[in-house]
Coordinates of C-alpha atoms in Angstrom, one line a residue:
M1 CA -0.1 -0.3 0.0
E2 CA 1.3 3.5 -1.2
T3 CA 1.6 6.7 1.3
I4 CA 0.4 9.4 -0.6
T5 CA 2.2 12.4 0.8
K6 CA 1.1 15.2 -1.9
K7 CA -1.9 17.4 -1.0
Q8 CA -4.7 17.4 -3.5
T9 CA -5.4 20.2 -5.5
F10 CA -9.5 21.5 -5.1
Q11 CA -10.0 19.9 -9.1
E12 CA -8.6 16.7 -8.0
L13 CA -10.8 16.6 -4.6
M14 CA -13.8 17.3 -6.4
A15 CA -13.4 14.8 -9.0
D16 CA -12.7 12.2 -6.0
S17 CA -16.2 13.6 -5.0
E18 CA -17.6 12.6 -8.1
A19 CA -16.3 9.6 -8.4
I20 CA -17.6 8.5 -5.0
I21 CA -21.2 10.2 -5.7
G22 CA -21.2 7.7 -8.8
E23 CA -20.1 4.7 -6.3
A24 CA -23.0 5.4 -4.4
T25 CA -25.5 5.6 -7.1
A26 CA -24.1 2.6 -8.8
F27 CA -25.1 1.0 -5.4
L28 CA -28.2 1.9 -5.1
Q29 CA -28.7 0.5 -9.1
Q30 CA -28.2 -3.1 -7.7
N31 CA -30.3 -6.1 -8.3
G32 CA -31.9 -4.6 -11.2
T33 CA -33.3 -2.0 -9.6
K34 CA -33.0 1.6 -9.8
F35 CA -33.2 4.3 -6.9
P36 CA -32.7 7.8 -7.8
L37 CA -31.5 9.7 -4.9
T38 CA -33.9 12.7 -6.2
D39 CA -36.6 10.5 -5.5
W40 CA -35.6 8.9 -2.1
L41 CA -35.0 11.1 0.9
T42 CA -33.8 10.7 4.4
P43 CA -36.6 11.2 7.3
A44 CA -34.8 14.9 7.8
E45 CA -35.1 15.6 4.2
Y46 CA -38.5 14.4 4.0
A47 CA -39.7 16.2 6.9
K48 CA -37.9 19.9 5.5
R49 CA -38.9 19.1 1.7
F50 CA -43.3 18.7 2.6
G51 CA -42.8 21.1 5.8
L52 CA -43.1 18.8 8.5
K53 CA -42.6 19.6 11.9
S54 CA -40.1 17.0 12.8
T55 CA -38.9 13.6 11.5
N56 CA -41.1 12.2 14.7
V57 CA -44.1 12.6 12.4
V58 CA -42.2 11.0 9.4
S59 CA -41.5 7.8 12.0
N60 CA -44.9 8.1 13.2
W61 CA -46.1 7.9 9.8
I62 CA -44.0 4.9 9.2
K63 CA -45.1 3.4 12.4
R64 CA -48.6 3.3 11.7
G65 CA -48.6 2.3 7.7
V66 CA -49.4 6.0 6.4
I67 CA -46.1 5.4 4.3
P68 CA -46.2 2.5 2.6
T69 CA -43.7 -0.4 3.1
E70 CA -42.9 -0.3 -0.8
N71 CA -42.0 3.4 0.0
I72 CA -39.3 2.6 2.3
L73 CA -36.0 1.7 1.2
H74 CA -33.8 0.4 4.1
V75 CA -30.2 0.2 3.2
P76 CA -28.0 -1.7 5.7
E77 CA -24.3 -1.1 3.9
L78 CA -24.9 2.5 4.7
N79 CA -25.5 2.4 8.4
D80 CA -28.6 0.7 7.8
I81 CA -30.2 4.2 6.7
R82 CA -33.9 4.5 5.8
L83 CA -35.0 6.5 2.7
I84 CA -38.3 7.4 2.1
K85 CA -40.3 8.0 -1.8
A86 CA -40.5 11.6 -2.0
V87 CA -44.1 11.6 -2.7
P88 CA -46.7 13.3 -0.2
Y89 CA -48.4 11.6 2.4
Q90 CA -51.6 12.5 4.6

């Protein structure tokens, strides 16, 4: 394993960031199903986008079945993150 001693330039860091984003997008496209990151939100982002008071509302909706299970995506490889499909529920 080689140790890199030079400092990265801004352009190199941006290129590395783009590569990481590409890898994450590719991961969410595994098993023949695509999950565009613009269509799936974390509970915090969902609450912000749809004007909810807190993420507790989103969690309660999940527990009560207001948000259907097919619109909830669990990603255990990413610290068991939960993503919600970005559609309004009531």
